[in-house]
PDB file of C-alpha atoms in Angstrom:
ATOM      1  CA  MET A  11      98.199-106.023-166.191  1.00 57.00           C
ATOM      2  CA  PRO A  12     101.776-106.240-167.529  1.00 67.00           C
ATOM      3  CA  HIS A  13     103.670-103.079-168.319  1.00 88.00           C
ATOM      4  CA  ARG A  14     103.825-102.196-172.051  1.00 91.00           C
ATOM      5  CA  LEU A  15     107.619-102.654-172.168  1.00 90.00           C
ATOM      6  CA  THR A  16     107.322-106.085-170.575  1.00 93.00           C
ATOM      7  CA  THR A  17     104.732-107.108-173.156  1.00 94.00           C
ATOM      8  CA  GLU A  18     106.888-105.754-175.981  1.00 94.00           C
ATOM      9  CA  ARG A  19     109.948-107.631-174.692  1.00 95.00           C
ATOM     10  CA  LEU A  20     108.094-110.903-174.257  1.00 96.00           C
ATOM     11  CA  ALA A  21     106.534-110.649-177.723  1.00 96.00           C
ATOM     12  CA  LEU A  22     109.858-109.845-179.389  1.00 97.00           C
ATOM     13  CA  PHE A  23     111.695-112.551-177.439  1.00 97.00           C
ATOM     14  CA  GLY A  24     109.067-115.140-178.421  1.00 97.00           C
ATOM     15  CA  THR A  25     109.183-114.087-182.069  1.00 97.00           C
ATOM     16  CA  LEU A  26     112.983-114.245-182.185  1.00 97.00           C
ATOM     17  CA  LEU A  27     113.095-117.531-180.331  1.00 96.00           C
ATOM     18  CA  ALA A  28     110.617-119.092-182.741  1.00 96.00           C
ATOM     19  CA  THR A  29     112.426-117.687-185.770  1.00 95.00           C
ATOM     20  CA  PHE A  30     115.891-118.787-184.659  1.00 94.00           C
ATOM     21  CA  GLY A  31     114.758-122.212-183.434  1.00 93.00           C
ATOM     22  CA  GLU A  32     112.490-123.116-186.315  1.00 93.00           C
ATOM     23  CA  LEU A  33     114.921-121.924-188.986  1.00 92.00           C
ATOM     24  CA  HIS A  34     117.784-124.014-187.643  1.00 91.00           C
ATOM     25  CA  PRO A  35     116.642-127.337-189.174  1.00 91.00           C
ATOM     26  CA  ALA A  36     115.841-125.661-192.501  1.00 92.00           C
ATOM     27  CA  CYS A  37     119.285-124.077-192.651  1.00 91.00           C
ATOM     28  CA  ASP A  38     121.049-127.302-191.645  1.00 89.00           C
ATOM     29  CA  HIS A  39     119.125-129.619-193.951  1.00 88.00           C
ATOM     30  CA  TRP A  40     117.936-127.492-196.876  1.00 91.00           C
ATOM     31  CA  ALA A  41     120.302-124.525-197.198  1.00 91.00           C
ATOM     32  CA  GLN A  42     123.468-126.511-196.483  1.00 90.00           C
ATOM     33  CA  GLY A  43     124.922-128.536-199.337  1.00 88.00           C
ATOM     34  CA  SER A  44     125.889-132.178-198.839  1.00 88.00           C
ATOM     35  CA  LYS A  45     129.562-131.521-199.608  1.00 91.00           C
ATOM     36  CA  THR A  46     129.664-128.733-197.040  1.00 91.00           C
ATOM     37  CA  ALA A  47     128.000-130.985-194.478  1.00 89.00           C
ATOM     38  CA  SER A  48     130.444-133.832-195.093  1.00 88.00           C
ATOM     39  CA  ARG A  49     133.545-131.609-195.027  1.00 93.00           C
ATOM     40  CA  LYS A  50     132.896-129.229-192.110  1.00 93.00           C
ATOM     41  CA  ARG A  51     134.352-131.627-189.507  1.00 93.00           C
ATOM     42  CA  LEU A  52     137.510-132.457-191.460  1.00 93.00           C
ATOM     43  CA  TYR A  53     140.774-132.096-189.569  1.00 95.00           C
ATOM     44  CA  GLY A  54     144.341-132.931-190.472  1.00 96.00           C
ATOM     45  CA  LYS A  55     147.526-131.804-192.114  1.00 96.00           C
ATOM     46  CA  ASP A  56     147.192-133.860-195.293  1.00 95.00           C
ATOM     47  CA  LEU A  57     147.087-131.729-198.425  1.00 95.00           C
ATOM     48  CA  VAL A  58     143.884-131.780-200.463  1.00 95.00           C
ATOM     49  CA  HIS A  59     142.367-129.806-203.307  1.00 95.00           C
ATOM     50  CA  ALA A  60     139.263-127.649-202.899  1.00 92.00           C
ATOM     51  CA  ASP A  61     137.138-130.591-204.097  1.00 91.00           C
ATOM     52  CA  GLY A  62     138.522-132.776-201.293  1.00 91.00           C
ATOM     53  CA  THR A  63     140.704-135.020-203.458  1.00 92.00           C
ATOM     54  CA  PRO A  64     144.220-135.718-202.174  1.00 93.00           C
ATOM     55  CA  ALA A  65     146.923-133.443-203.549  1.00 93.00           C
ATOM     56  CA  THR A  66     150.007-135.080-204.965  1.00 88.00           C
ATOM     57  CA  GLU A  67     153.551-133.732-204.907  1.00 83.00           C
ATOM     58  CA  ASN A  68     153.464-132.785-208.567  1.00 86.00           C
ATOM     59  CA  SER A  69     149.920-131.394-208.584  1.00 86.00           C
ATOM     60  CA  THR A  70     149.515-128.027-210.305  1.00 90.00           C
ATOM     61  CA  ARG A  71     146.179-127.205-208.675  1.00 92.00           C
ATOM     62  CA  PRO A  72     146.094-125.185-205.445  1.00 92.00           C
ATOM     63  CA  ALA A  73     146.106-127.296-202.301  1.00 94.00           C
ATOM     64  CA  MET A  74     145.300-126.775-198.636  1.00 95.00           C
ATOM     65  CA  THR A  75     145.345-128.835-195.461  1.00 96.00           C
ATOM     66  CA  THR A  76     142.366-130.988-194.611  1.00 96.00           C
ATOM     67  CA  SER A  77     141.733-128.720-191.603  1.00 96.00           C
ATOM     68  CA  THR A  78     141.620-125.670-193.873  1.00 97.00           C
ATOM     69  CA  LEU A  79     139.065-127.411-196.095  1.00 96.00           C
ATOM     70  CA  GLY A  80     136.981-128.176-192.982  1.00 96.00           C
ATOM     71  CA  ARG A  81     137.137-124.563-191.793  1.00 97.00           C
ATOM     72  CA  ARG A  82     136.151-123.309-195.261  1.00 96.00           C
ATOM     73  CA  ALA A  83     133.194-125.688-195.347  1.00 96.00           C
ATOM     74  CA  VAL A  84     131.903-124.582-191.941  1.00 97.00           C
ATOM     75  CA  ALA A  85     132.393-120.918-192.918  1.00 96.00           C
ATOM     76  CA  CYS A  86     130.303-121.466-196.059  1.00 96.00           C
ATOM     77  CA  HIS A  87     127.562-123.156-194.021  1.00 96.00           C
ATOM     78  CA  VAL A  88     127.550-120.440-191.360  1.00 96.00           C
ATOM     79  CA  ALA A  89     127.386-117.717-194.025  1.00 96.00           C
ATOM     80  CA  SER A  90     124.259-119.240-195.618  1.00 95.00           C
ATOM     81  CA  TYR A  91     122.744-119.951-192.185  1.00 95.00           C
ATOM     82  CA  THR A  92     123.322-116.350-191.068  1.00 96.00           C
ATOM     83  CA  ALA A  93     121.951-114.865-194.302  1.00 96.00           C
ATOM     84  CA  VAL A  94     118.738-116.891-194.010  1.00 96.00           C
ATOM     85  CA  GLN A  95     118.390-116.067-190.303  1.00 95.00           C
ATOM     86  CA  LEU A  96     118.934-112.326-190.809  1.00 96.00           C
ATOM     87  CA  GLY A  97     116.602-112.165-193.797  1.00 96.00           C
ATOM     88  CA  ALA A  98     113.840-114.067-192.033  1.00 96.00           C
ATOM     89  CA  THR A  99     114.196-112.081-188.813  1.00 97.00           C
ATOM     90  CA  ILE A 100     113.932-108.778-190.644  1.00 97.00           C
ATOM     91  CA  ALA A 101     111.038-109.988-192.795  1.00 97.00           C
ATOM     92  CA  ILE A 102     109.012-111.396-189.906  1.00 97.00           C
ATOM     93  CA  THR A 103     109.481-108.497-187.511  1.00 96.00           C
ATOM     94  CA  ARG A 104     108.809-105.892-190.193  1.00 96.00           C
ATOM     95  CA  ALA A 105     105.749-107.793-191.414  1.00 96.00           C
ATOM     96  CA  PHE A 106     104.356-107.282-187.917  1.00 94.00           C
ATOM     97  CA  GLY A 107     105.327-103.603-187.919  1.00 95.00           C
ATOM     98  CA  TYR A 108     108.360-103.919-185.675  1.00 95.00           C
ATOM     99  CA  ARG A 109     111.945-102.752-186.238  1.00 94.00           C
ATOM    100  CA  ILE A 110     114.880-104.351-184.490  1.00 96.00           C
ATOM    101  CA  THR A 111     117.830-102.013-184.090  1.00 94.00           C
ATOM    102  CA  PRO A 112     120.738-102.873-186.412  1.00 95.00           C
ATOM    103  CA  ALA A 113     123.181-103.321-183.511  1.00 95.00           C
ATOM    104  CA  ALA A 114     120.813-105.736-181.786  1.00 97.00           C
ATOM    105  CA  LEU A 115     120.158-107.640-184.998  1.00 96.00           C
ATOM    106  CA  LEU A 116     123.878-108.028-185.660  1.00 96.00           C
ATOM    107  CA  ALA A 117     124.611-109.012-182.055  1.00 97.00           C
ATOM    108  CA  GLY A 118     122.077-111.841-182.173  1.00 96.00           C
ATOM    109  CA  ALA A 119     123.348-112.982-185.551  1.00 96.00           C
ATOM    110  CA  ALA A 120     126.953-112.895-184.310  1.00 97.00           C
ATOM    111  CA  ILE A 121     126.073-115.031-181.284  1.00 97.00           C
ATOM    112  CA  ASN A 122     124.294-117.592-183.447  1.00 96.00           C
ATOM    113  CA  ALA A 123     126.955-117.568-186.194  1.00 97.00           C
ATOM    114  CA  SER A 124     130.036-117.857-183.995  1.00 97.00           C
ATOM    115  CA  THR A 125     128.615-120.605-181.818  1.00 97.00           C
ATOM    116  CA  HIS A 126     127.191-122.396-184.851  1.00 96.00           C
ATOM    117  CA  ALA A 127     130.665-122.528-186.383  1.00 96.00           C
ATOM    118  CA  ALA A 128     132.252-123.753-183.150  1.00 97.00           C
ATOM    119  CA  ILE A 129     129.606-126.431-182.570  1.00 97.00           C
ATOM    120  CA  ASP A 130     129.586-127.645-186.167  1.00 96.00           C
ATOM    121  CA  ARG A 131     133.378-128.054-186.341  1.00 96.00           C
ATOM    122  CA  GLY A 132     132.860-130.772-183.739  1.00 94.00           C
ATOM    123  CA  ALA A 133     135.643-130.287-181.189  1.00 94.00           C
ATOM    124  CA  LEU A 134     133.481-128.129-178.886  1.00 95.00           C
ATOM    125  CA  LEU A 135     130.577-130.571-179.086  1.00 96.00           C
ATOM    126  CA  LEU A 136     132.847-133.497-178.180  1.00 95.00           C
ATOM    127  CA  TRP A 137     134.414-131.523-175.333  1.00 97.00           C
ATOM    128  CA  LEU A 138     130.972-130.656-173.935  1.00 96.00           C
ATOM    129  CA  ALA A 139     129.826-134.264-174.380  1.00 96.00           C
ATOM    130  CA  LYS A 140     132.820-135.469-172.350  1.00 97.00           C
ATOM    131  CA  LYS A 141     132.252-132.852-169.644  1.00 97.00           C
ATOM    132  CA  THR A 142     128.562-133.778-169.332  1.00 96.00           C
ATOM    133  CA  LYS A 143     129.168-137.536-169.676  1.00 96.00           C
ATOM    134  CA  GLN A 144     127.253-137.802-172.972  1.00 95.00           C
ATOM    135  CA  THR A 145     129.961-139.662-174.919  1.00 95.00           C
ATOM    136  CA  GLY A 146     128.226-142.960-174.180  1.00 95.00           C
ATOM    137  CA  TYR A 147     125.113-141.583-175.868  1.00 95.00           C
ATOM    138  CA  ILE A 148     127.174-140.600-178.924  1.00 95.00           C
ATOM    139  CA  GLU A 149     128.856-144.018-179.059  1.00 94.00           C
ATOM    140  CA  HIS A 150     125.578-145.892-178.571  1.00 95.00           C
ATOM    141  CA  CYS A 151     123.372-143.979-181.005  1.00 95.00           C
ATOM    142  CA  GLN A 152     125.201-144.146-184.339  1.00 95.00           C
ATOM    143  CA  ALA A 153     123.859-144.831-187.824  1.00 94.00           C
ATOM    144  CA  VAL A 154     124.771-147.522-190.319  1.00 93.00           C
ATOM    145  CA  ARG A 155     125.061-146.453-193.951  1.00 90.00           C
ATOM    146  CA  MET A 156     125.203-148.646-197.038  1.00 92.00           C
ATOM    147  CA  ASP A 157     127.472-147.603-199.921  1.00 90.00           C
ATOM    148  CA  ASP A 158     126.521-148.184-203.561  1.00 91.00           C
ATOM    149  CA  ASP A 159     128.472-151.452-203.538  1.00 93.00           C
ATOM    150  CA  GLY A 160     126.626-152.709-200.447  1.00 93.00           C
ATOM    151  CA  THR A 161     129.386-152.009-197.936  1.00 94.00           C
ATOM    152  CA  LEU A 162     128.085-151.075-194.504  1.00 94.00           C
ATOM    153  CA  THR A 163     129.823-148.333-192.519  1.00 92.00           C
ATOM    154  CA  ARG A 164     129.119-146.811-189.118  1.00 92.00           C
ATOM    155  CA  GLU A 165     128.598-143.076-188.922  1.00 91.00           C
ATOM    156  CA  VAL A 166     128.912-141.227-185.643  1.00 92.00           C
ATOM    157  CA  ASN A 167     127.675-137.779-186.664  1.00 89.00           C
ATOM    158  CA  GLY A 168     125.153-137.878-189.496  1.00 85.00           C
ATOM    159  CA  PRO A 169     121.365-138.065-189.591  1.00 88.00           C
ATOM    160  CA  GLY A 170     119.921-140.474-187.068  1.00 92.00           C
ATOM    161  CA  THR A 171     122.769-140.134-184.587  1.00 95.00           C
ATOM    162  CA  ALA A 172     123.020-138.838-181.025  1.00 96.00           C
ATOM    163  CA  TRP A 173     125.635-136.372-182.291  1.00 95.00           C
ATOM    164  CA  MET A 174     123.008-134.740-184.485  1.00 94.00           C
ATOM    165  CA  GLU A 175     120.518-134.561-181.617  1.00 95.00           C
ATOM    166  CA  LEU A 176     123.091-133.007-179.275  1.00 96.00           C
ATOM    167  CA  ASP A 177     124.113-130.564-182.017  1.00 95.00           C
ATOM    168  CA  ALA A 178     120.521-129.409-182.535  1.00 94.00           C
ATOM    169  CA  ALA A 179     119.942-129.102-178.784  1.00 95.00           C
ATOM    170  CA  LEU A 180     123.030-126.883-178.387  1.00 96.00           C
ATOM    171  CA  HIS A 181     122.013-124.625-181.265  1.00 95.00           C
ATOM    172  CA  ARG A 182     118.540-124.185-179.799  1.00 95.00           C
ATOM    173  CA  ALA A 183     119.930-123.417-176.339  1.00 96.00           C
ATOM    174  CA  VAL A 184     122.235-120.797-177.851  1.00 96.00           C
ATOM    175  CA  GLY A 185     119.221-119.387-179.721  1.00 96.00           C
ATOM    176  CA  ILE A 186     117.618-118.603-176.361  1.00 97.00           C
ATOM    177  CA  GLY A 187     120.596-116.465-175.420  1.00 97.00           C
ATOM    178  CA  ALA A 188     120.766-114.810-178.837  1.00 98.00           C
ATOM    179  CA  ALA A 189     117.047-113.975-178.685  1.00 98.00           C
ATOM    180  CA  ALA A 190     117.415-112.571-175.164  1.00 98.00           C
ATOM    181  CA  VAL A 191     120.408-110.388-176.106  1.00 98.00           C
ATOM    182  CA  THR A 192     118.695-109.126-179.271  1.00 97.00           C
ATOM    183  CA  THR A 193     115.537-108.322-177.312  1.00 97.00           C
ATOM    184  CA  TRP A 194     117.404-106.537-174.530  1.00 97.00           C
ATOM    185  CA  LEU A 195     119.534-104.468-176.945  1.00 97.00           C
ATOM    186  CA  THR A 196     116.457-103.464-178.967  1.00 96.00           C
ATOM    187  CA  THR A 197     114.217-102.538-176.028  1.00 95.00           C
ATOM    188  CA  ARG A 198     116.603-101.074-173.461  1.00 91.00           C
ATOM    189  CA  PRO A 199     115.765 -97.506-172.435  1.00 83.00           C
ATOM    190  CA  GLY A 200     117.178 -94.823-174.720  1.00 76.00           C
ATOM    191  CA  THR A 201     117.813 -97.193-177.631  1.00 71.00           C
ATOM    192  CA  ARG A 202     114.891 -96.161-179.809  1.00 61.00           C
ATOM    193  CA  ARG A 203     113.002 -92.926-180.223  1.00 48.00           C
TER     194      ARG A 203
END
């Protein structure tokens, strides 16, 4: 018969793992706006306005670099992702009569948020793909999109691509670590009364 602490840890870990993993697609595809999704991988020094339109020399509206717009977009996405994750984690665990310590809750959220931002910006994902020899998969499994005028374009990182599959796999792997850290911080001896 397993020890009570072991059972508690396994139950909490499983609950957190399910919550983090199953919420990821909802946050990426329902909570994230299409403009945020299309802008979060933007890089460059060209000046643009907050709406993404190019800034001209005589423009009176505030401007920023394309990279800044990309970082703002990913920050907006990560903020909504983290809010949904925290809210759902608290709601689910409390519905079952369990309280996660605030430090543990924030640690898990910080792990998921920081890695989510790094993965979604794209550079880390491409670096990992090169290191693990997955760039051929990314190049092979792209999507073709048709514009309103019938023009076909290739897309390397949208729905239906290997990039999206690798992205989701990384987020879920990170979720395992975040769930383990949250569980350990909540259930370690002397943490709760």
